[in-house]
CSV table of N, CA and C in Angstrom, one decimal:
chain,number,residue,atom,x,y,z
A,1,UNK,N,35.7,34.7,28.4
A,1,UNK,CA,36.5,34.5,27.2
A,1,UNK,C,38.0,34.7,28.0
A,2,UNK,N,39.0,33.8,27.7
A,2,UNK,CA,40.2,34.7,28.7
A,2,UNK,C,40.7,35.6,27.9
A,3,UNK,N,41.5,36.6,28.6
A,3,UNK,CA,42.1,37.7,28.4
A,3,UNK,C,43.6,37.3,27.7
A,4,UNK,N,43.1,38.0,26.6
A,4,UNK,CA,44.3,37.8,25.7
A,4,UNK,C,46.1,38.1,26.3
A,5,UNK,N,47.1,37.2,26.1
A,5,UNK,CA,48.1,37.3,26.7
A,5,UNK,C,49.3,38.8,26.4
A,6,UNK,N,49.5,39.4,26.9
A,6,UNK,CA,50.3,40.4,26.9
A,6,UNK,C,51.4,40.4,27.6
A,7,UNK,N,52.7,40.9,26.4
A,7,UNK,CA,54.3,40.1,26.4
A,7,UNK,C,54.6,42.6,26.5
A,8,UNK,N,55.7,41.8,26.8
A,8,UNK,CA,56.4,43.2,27.3
A,8,UNK,C,57.8,43.0,26.8
A,9,UNK,N,58.5,43.9,26.3
A,9,UNK,CA,59.4,43.9,25.8
A,9,UNK,C,61.0,44.6,26.3
A,10,UNK,N,61.4,44.4,26.9
A,10,UNK,CA,62.9,45.9,26.8
A,10,UNK,C,64.7,45.7,26.9
A,11,UNK,N,64.7,46.4,26.3
A,11,UNK,CA,65.9,46.5,26.0
A,11,UNK,C,66.7,47.4,26.7
A,12,UNK,N,67.6,48.2,26.7
A,12,UNK,CA,68.7,49.2,27.7
A,12,UNK,C,68.2,50.7,26.5
A,13,UNK,N,68.1,50.7,25.6
A,13,UNK,CA,67.1,52.1,25.2
A,13,UNK,C,66.2,51.5,24.0
A,14,UNK,N,65.7,50.5,24.3
A,14,UNK,CA,64.5,50.5,23.1
A,14,UNK,C,64.1,51.1,22.2
A,15,UNK,N,65.9,50.7,21.1
A,15,UNK,CA,65.8,51.1,19.9
A,15,UNK,C,65.9,50.2,18.5
A,16,UNK,N,66.2,48.6,19.0
A,16,UNK,CA,66.8,47.8,18.5
A,16,UNK,C,66.4,46.7,18.8
A,17,UNK,N,66.5,45.8,19.6
A,17,UNK,CA,65.7,44.6,19.7
A,17,UNK,C,64.5,44.3,19.8
A,18,UNK,N,63.8,45.1,21.4
A,18,UNK,CA,62.8,45.4,21.8
A,18,UNK,C,61.8,46.0,20.6
A,19,UNK,N,62.1,46.8,19.9
A,19,UNK,CA,60.7,46.9,18.9
A,19,UNK,C,61.9,46.4,17.5
A,20,UNK,N,62.1,45.2,17.5
A,20,UNK,CA,61.7,44.3,16.3
A,20,UNK,C,61.5,43.6,16.6
A,21,UNK,N,61.4,43.1,18.3
A,21,UNK,CA,60.5,42.2,18.7
A,21,UNK,C,59.1,42.8,19.2
A,22,UNK,N,58.9,43.2,19.1
A,22,UNK,CA,57.6,44.2,18.7
A,22,UNK,C,57.2,44.1,18.0
A,23,UNK,N,57.5,44.9,16.5
A,23,UNK,CA,56.9,44.7,15.9
A,23,UNK,C,56.8,42.9,15.1
A,24,UNK,N,57.7,42.3,15.0
A,24,UNK,CA,57.5,40.7,14.7
A,24,UNK,C,56.6,40.2,15.4
A,25,UNK,N,56.3,40.6,16.8
A,25,UNK,CA,54.9,40.0,17.9
A,25,UNK,C,53.6,41.0,17.2
A,26,UNK,N,53.9,41.7,16.5
A,26,UNK,CA,52.6,42.0,16.0
A,26,UNK,C,52.3,42.0,15.2
A,27,UNK,N,53.5,41.5,13.9
A,27,UNK,CA,52.9,41.2,13.0
A,27,UNK,C,53.2,39.5,12.8
A,28,UNK,N,53.0,38.7,13.5
A,28,UNK,CA,53.0,37.7,13.3
A,28,UNK,C,51.9,36.7,14.3
A,29,UNK,N,52.1,37.4,15.1
A,29,UNK,CA,49.9,36.8,16.0
A,29,UNK,C,48.9,37.8,16.0
A,30,UNK,N,48.9,39.0,15.6
A,30,UNK,CA,48.5,40.5,15.1
A,30,UNK,C,47.5,40.5,16.3
A,31,UNK,N,46.3,40.7,16.3
A,31,UNK,CA,45.5,41.0,17.1
A,31,UNK,C,45.5,39.9,18.7
A,32,UNK,N,46.1,38.6,18.4
A,32,UNK,CA,45.8,37.7,19.0
A,32,UNK,C,47.0,37.8,20.9
A,33,UNK,N,47.5,38.8,21.0
A,33,UNK,CA,48.7,39.3,21.5
A,33,UNK,C,48.8,40.5,22.0
A,34,UNK,N,48.6,40.9,22.8
A,34,UNK,CA,49.1,42.5,23.7
A,34,UNK,C,49.9,42.5,23.7
A,35,UNK,N,50.9,44.0,23.0
A,35,UNK,CA,52.7,44.1,22.9
A,35,UNK,C,53.0,45.5,23.1
A,36,UNK,N,54.2,45.5,24.0
A,36,UNK,CA,55.0,46.7,24.6
A,36,UNK,C,56.0,47.1,24.7
A,37,UNK,N,56.8,47.4,24.8
A,37,UNK,CA,58.5,48.0,24.7
A,37,UNK,C,58.6,48.8,25.6
A,38,UNK,N,60.0,48.4,25.7
A,38,UNK,CA,60.3,49.8,26.7
A,38,UNK,C,61.3,49.9,26.9
A,39,UNK,N,62.4,50.5,27.5
A,39,UNK,CA,64.2,50.7,27.4
A,39,UNK,C,64.5,51.4,29.3
A,40,UNK,N,64.5,51.0,29.9
A,40,UNK,CA,66.3,51.7,30.9
A,40,UNK,C,65.8,53.0,30.8
A,41,UNK,N,66.8,53.3,29.8
A,41,UNK,CA,67.6,54.4,28.9
A,41,UNK,C,67.3,54.7,27.9
A,42,UNK,N,65.9,54.6,27.3
A,42,UNK,CA,65.5,54.8,26.0
A,42,UNK,C,66.7,55.8,25.0
A,43,UNK,N,66.4,55.6,24.2
A,43,UNK,CA,67.2,56.4,22.9
A,43,UNK,C,66.6,57.7,22.3
A,44,UNK,N,67.2,58.2,21.6
A,44,UNK,CA,66.3,59.2,21.1
A,44,UNK,C,66.0,59.1,19.6
A,45,UNK,N,65.7,58.1,19.5
A,45,UNK,CA,64.9,57.5,17.3
A,45,UNK,C,65.2,56.2,17.6
A,46,UNK,N,65.3,55.0,17.1
A,46,UNK,CA,64.7,54.3,17.3
A,46,UNK,C,65.6,53.7,16.1
A,47,UNK,N,66.5,52.6,16.8
A,47,UNK,CA,68.0,52.4,15.6
A,47,UNK,C,67.7,52.7,14.1
A,48,UNK,N,67.7,53.4,12.8
A,48,UNK,CA,67.5,53.5,11.4
A,48,UNK,C,67.7,52.2,11.4
A,49,UNK,N,69.1,51.1,11.4
A,49,UNK,CA,69.5,50.0,10.3
A,49,UNK,C,68.1,48.7,10.7
A,50,UNK,N,68.2,49.1,12.1
A,50,UNK,CA,66.2,47.8,12.6
A,50,UNK,C,65.6,48.3,11.6
A,51,UNK,N,65.2,49.7,12.0
A,51,UNK,CA,64.3,50.1,10.6
A,51,UNK,C,64.2,49.3,9.2
A,52,UNK,N,65.4,49.7,8.9
A,52,UNK,CA,65.7,49.3,7.7
A,52,UNK,C,65.7,47.7,7.5
A,53,UNK,N,65.7,47.5,8.2
A,53,UNK,CA,66.3,45.9,8.5
A,53,UNK,C,65.2,44.6,8.3
A,54,UNK,N,64.1,45.6,9.1
A,54,UNK,CA,62.3,45.2,9.5
A,54,UNK,C,61.5,45.6,7.7
A,55,UNK,N,62.1,46.9,7.2
A,55,UNK,CA,61.7,47.0,5.7
A,55,UNK,C,61.5,46.3,5.2
A,56,UNK,N,63.1,45.4,4.9
A,56,UNK,CA,63.3,44.3,4.1
A,56,UNK,C,62.2,43.1,4.2
A,57,UNK,N,61.9,43.2,5.1
A,57,UNK,CA,61.0,41.8,5.1
A,57,UNK,C,59.0,42.4,5.3
A,58,UNK,N,59.1,43.8,4.9
A,58,UNK,CA,57.8,44.4,4.5
A,58,UNK,C,57.3,44.6,6.2
A,59,UNK,N,58.0,44.7,6.9
A,59,UNK,CA,57.3,45.5,8.1
A,59,UNK,C,58.0,46.5,8.5
A,60,UNK,N,56.9,48.1,8.8
A,60,UNK,CA,57.2,49.0,8.9
A,60,UNK,C,57.3,49.7,10.3
A,61,UNK,N,58.6,49.9,10.9
A,61,UNK,CA,58.5,50.6,12.5
A,61,UNK,C,59.2,51.9,12.4
A,62,UNK,N,59.1,52.2,10.9
A,62,UNK,CA,59.4,54.7,11.1
A,62,UNK,C,58.7,54.9,12.4
A,63,UNK,N,57.6,54.5,12.7
A,63,UNK,CA,56.7,55.5,13.5
A,63,UNK,C,57.1,55.1,14.9
A,64,UNK,N,57.7,54.6,15.1
A,64,UNK,CA,58.0,53.9,16.6
A,64,UNK,C,58.5,54.6,16.9
A,65,UNK,N,58.7,55.1,18.7
A,65,UNK,CA,59.8,55.9,19.1
A,65,UNK,C,59.9,55.3,20.4
A,66,UNK,N,61.1,55.4,20.6
A,66,UNK,CA,61.9,54.2,22.1
A,66,UNK,C,60.4,55.4,23.5
A,67,UNK,N,59.9,54.7,24.6
A,67,UNK,CA,59.7,54.2,25.4
A,67,UNK,C,60.6,53.9,27.2
A,68,UNK,N,60.2,54.5,27.8
A,68,UNK,CA,61.1,54.7,29.0
A,68,UNK,C,60.0,53.4,30.2
A,69,UNK,N,61.0,52.3,30.6
A,69,UNK,CA,60.0,51.7,31.7
A,69,UNK,C,59.6,51.6,32.8
A,70,UNK,N,58.5,51.5,32.5
A,70,UNK,CA,57.5,51.5,34.0
A,70,UNK,C,57.5,50.9,34.7
A,71,UNK,N,57.3,50.5,35.6
A,71,UNK,CA,56.2,49.4,36.7
A,71,UNK,C,54.8,48.9,36.3
A,72,UNK,N,54.3,50.2,36.0
A,72,UNK,CA,53.1,50.0,35.4
A,72,UNK,C,53.3,49.0,34.2
A,73,UNK,N,53.8,49.1,33.0
A,73,UNK,CA,53.9,48.2,31.9
A,73,UNK,C,54.0,46.6,32.3
A,74,UNK,N,55.4,46.7,33.2
A,74,UNK,CA,55.4,45.8,34.2
A,74,UNK,C,54.3,45.0,34.0
A,75,UNK,N,53.3,45.6,35.5
A,75,UNK,CA,51.8,45.2,35.9
A,75,UNK,C,50.9,45.0,35.1
A,76,UNK,N,51.0,45.3,33.8
A,76,UNK,CA,50.2,45.3,33.1
A,76,UNK,C,51.1,43.3,31.4
A,77,UNK,N,51.2,43.7,31.5
A,77,UNK,CA,52.1,42.2,30.9
A,77,UNK,C,52.0,41.3,31.9
A,78,UNK,N,51.9,39.8,30.8
A,78,UNK,CA,52.1,38.8,31.3
A,78,UNK,C,53.2,37.8,31.6
A,79,UNK,N,54.1,38.4,30.1
A,79,UNK,CA,55.2,37.8,29.8
A,79,UNK,C,56.7,38.9,29.9
A,80,UNK,N,56.8,38.7,30.6
A,80,UNK,CA,58.5,40.2,30.8
A,80,UNK,C,59.8,39.6,30.0
A,81,UNK,N,60.8,39.8,28.8
A,81,UNK,CA,61.1,39.7,28.2
A,81,UNK,C,62.7,40.4,28.1
A,82,UNK,N,63.2,40.4,28.3
A,82,UNK,CA,65.1,41.3,29.0
A,82,UNK,C,65.3,40.6,27.6
A,83,UNK,N,66.2,41.4,26.8
A,83,UNK,CA,67.6,40.9,25.9
A,83,UNK,C,69.0,41.6,26.5
A,84,UNK,N,69.1,40.4,26.6
A,84,UNK,CA,70.8,40.3,27.2
A,84,UNK,C,71.0,41.6,27.6
A,85,UNK,N,70.7,42.1,28.4
A,85,UNK,CA,71.4,43.7,28.1
A,85,UNK,C,71.3,43.3,29.7
A,86,UNK,N,71.1,42.9,30.8
A,86,UNK,CA,71.3,42.5,32.1
A,86,UNK,C,70.9,43.8,32.9
A,87,UNK,N,69.7,44.7,32.2
A,87,UNK,CA,68.4,45.4,32.8
A,87,UNK,C,67.9,44.6,34.3
A,88,UNK,N,67.2,45.1,35.0
A,88,UNK,CA,66.7,45.4,36.0
A,88,UNK,C,65.3,45.6,36.0
A,89,UNK,N,64.4,44.6,35.3
A,89,UNK,CA,63.4,45.1,34.8
A,89,UNK,C,62.3,44.5,37.0
A,90,UNK,N,61.7,45.3,36.8
A,90,UNK,CA,60.8,44.8,38.4
A,90,UNK,C,60.0,43.5,37.8
A,91,UNK,N,60.8,43.3,39.7
A,91,UNK,CA,59.9,41.4,39.1
A,91,UNK,C,58.7,41.8,40.2
A,92,UNK,N,57.2,41.2,39.3
A,92,UNK,CA,56.4,40.9,40.5
A,92,UNK,C,55.9,38.9,40.3
A,93,UNK,N,55.1,39.5,41.3
A,93,UNK,CA,54.6,37.1,41.3
A,93,UNK,C,53.4,37.4,40.7
A,94,UNK,N,53.8,36.3,39.7
A,94,UNK,CA,53.0,35.5,38.7
A,94,UNK,C,53.6,35.9,37.8
A,95,UNK,N,53.9,36.8,37.2
A,95,UNK,CA,54.5,37.3,35.9
A,95,UNK,C,56.0,36.5,35.5
A,96,UNK,N,56.0,35.7,34.2
A,96,UNK,CA,56.3,34.5,33.8
A,96,UNK,C,57.8,36.3,33.0
A,97,UNK,N,59.3,35.5,33.2
A,97,UNK,CA,60.6,36.4,32.9
A,97,UNK,C,61.1,35.3,32.1
A,98,UNK,N,61.6,35.7,31.1
A,98,UNK,CA,62.8,35.9,29.7
A,98,UNK,C,63.7,36.8,29.4
A,99,UNK,N,64.7,35.4,29.4
A,99,UNK,CA,65.4,36.3,28.5
A,99,UNK,C,66.6,35.9,27.5
A,100,UNK,N,66.2,36.7,26.4
A,100,UNK,CA,67.0,36.3,25.3
A,100,UNK,C,68.1,37.4,24.9
A,101,UNK,N,69.3,36.3,24.8
A,101,UNK,CA,70.9,36.7,25.0
A,101,UNK,C,70.7,37.0,23.1
A,102,UNK,N,70.8,38.6,23.0
A,102,UNK,CA,70.6,38.6,21.3
A,102,UNK,C,71.9,40.1,21.6
A,103,UNK,N,72.5,39.9,20.5
A,103,UNK,CA,73.8,40.9,20.1
A,103,UNK,C,73.0,42.4,19.9
A,104,UNK,N,74.0,43.4,20.8
A,104,UNK,CA,73.0,44.2,20.5
A,104,UNK,C,73.5,45.4,19.2
A,105,UNK,N,72.4,46.0,18.5
A,105,UNK,CA,72.5,46.3,16.8
A,105,UNK,C,72.5,47.3,16.7
A,106,UNK,N,73.2,48.5,18.1
A,106,UNK,CA,73.5,49.7,18.2
A,106,UNK,C,74.5,50.1,17.1
A,107,UNK,N,74.7,50.8,16.6
A,107,UNK,CA,75.9,51.6,16.0
A,107,UNK,C,75.9,50.5,14.6
A,108,UNK,N,75.4,49.5,14.7
A,108,UNK,CA,76.0,48.7,13.3
A,108,UNK,C,74.6,49.2,12.7
A,109,UNK,N,75.6,48.6,11.3
A,109,UNK,CA,75.1,48.6,9.9
A,109,UNK,C,73.8,47.8,9.8
A,110,UNK,N,72.7,47.6,8.7
A,110,UNK,CA,71.9,47.0,8.2
A,110,UNK,C,72.5,45.3,8.4
A,111,UNK,N,73.2,45.2,7.9
A,111,UNK,CA,74.0,43.6,7.3
A,111,UNK,C,73.9,43.1,8.7
A,112,UNK,N,74.7,43.7,9.7
A,112,UNK,CA,74.8,43.5,11.3
A,112,UNK,C,73.1,42.8,12.0
A,113,UNK,N,73.0,43.7,11.1
A,113,UNK,CA,71.1,44.3,12.2
A,113,UNK,C,70.2,42.3,11.2
A,114,UNK,N,70.6,42.4,10.3
A,114,UNK,CA,69.8,41.4,9.9
A,114,UNK,C,69.8,40.1,10.1
A,115,UNK,N,71.2,39.3,10.7
A,115,UNK,CA,70.8,37.8,10.8
A,115,UNK,C,70.3,38.1,13.0
A,116,UNK,N,70.3,39.5,14.1
A,116,UNK,CA,69.9,39.6,14.9
A,116,UNK,C,67.9,39.7,14.5
A,117,UNK,N,67.6,39.8,13.3
A,117,UNK,CA,66.5,40.3,13.0
A,117,UNK,C,65.5,39.1,13.0
A,118,UNK,N,66.8,38.3,12.0
A,118,UNK,CA,65.9,36.6,11.8
A,118,UNK,C,65.8,35.9,13.6
A,119,UNK,N,66.9,35.9,14.0
A,119,UNK,CA,67.2,35.1,14.8
A,119,UNK,C,66.1,35.7,15.8
A,120,UNK,N,65.7,37.1,16.2
A,120,UNK,CA,64.1,37.4,17.2
A,120,UNK,C,62.6,36.7,16.6
A,121,UNK,N,62.1,36.6,15.2
A,121,UNK,CA,61.6,36.6,15.0
A,121,UNK,C,61.7,34.7,15.1
A,122,UNK,N,62.5,33.7,14.8
A,122,UNK,CA,62.6,32.3,15.5
A,122,UNK,C,61.8,32.7,16.9
A,123,UNK,N,62.7,33.2,17.8
A,123,UNK,CA,62.6,33.4,19.1
A,123,UNK,C,61.2,33.5,19.4
A,124,UNK,N,60.3,34.6,18.3
A,124,UNK,CA,58.7,35.3,18.6
A,124,UNK,C,58.2,34.0,18.3
A,125,UNK,N,58.2,33.6,17.0
A,125,UNK,CA,57.7,32.9,16.3
A,125,UNK,C,57.0,31.2,17.6
A,126,UNK,N,57.8,31.0,18.6
A,126,UNK,CA,58.2,30.3,19.5
A,126,UNK,C,57.5,30.3,20.7
A,127,UNK,N,57.5,32.0,20.9
A,127,UNK,CA,57.0,32.5,22.3
A,127,UNK,C,54.9,32.1,21.7
A,128,UNK,N,55.7,32.9,20.4
A,128,UNK,CA,52.9,32.8,19.8
A,128,UNK,C,53.1,31.3,19.6
A,129,UNK,N,53.1,30.3,19.7
A,129,UNK,CA,52.9,28.8,20.2
A,129,UNK,C,53.4,28.5,21.4
A,130,UNK,N,53.4,29.2,21.9
A,130,UNK,CA,52.9,28.9,23.8
A,130,UNK,C,52.2,29.5,24.1
A,131,UNK,N,52.3,30.7,23.3
A,131,UNK,CA,51.4,31.7,24.6
A,131,UNK,C,49.5,32.2,23.8
A,132,UNK,N,50.1,31.9,22.2
A,132,UNK,CA,48.3,31.9,21.6
A,132,UNK,C,48.5,31.6,20.0
A,133,UNK,N,49.0,29.8,21.0
A,133,UNK,CA,48.0,29.7,19.3
A,133,UNK,C,46.9,29.6,19.3
A,134,UNK,N,47.0,29.1,17.2
A,134,UNK,CA,45.6,29.4,16.7
A,134,UNK,C,44.7,28.7,17.1
């Protein structure tokens, strides 16, 4: 049996976009994909508006905490997805790198976060179809 694919989502603060993407991937793919998220300069907490926006669609991210991006996390992942932040993710041969241009929800209310949440869902659904189809 082949090893399940692993995905690492990276944004600067690991407080909004990458957390929502990780939550969507976990929610939609279940245990078919290993999911990680991290940031180059992690915030103190996950963006409350992002937590609220995800709660509206039945996904609880309230227990998540921002994590620092490590070389090991990149090495352990098959796909590294950066989120429009120009982050310098360490590059390793044989890994796949994607950049999703997404508006930064930092400092915005839940109204501004909803369209970002929905855009991330579409991107995650496309990713699942590619790396972990049923």
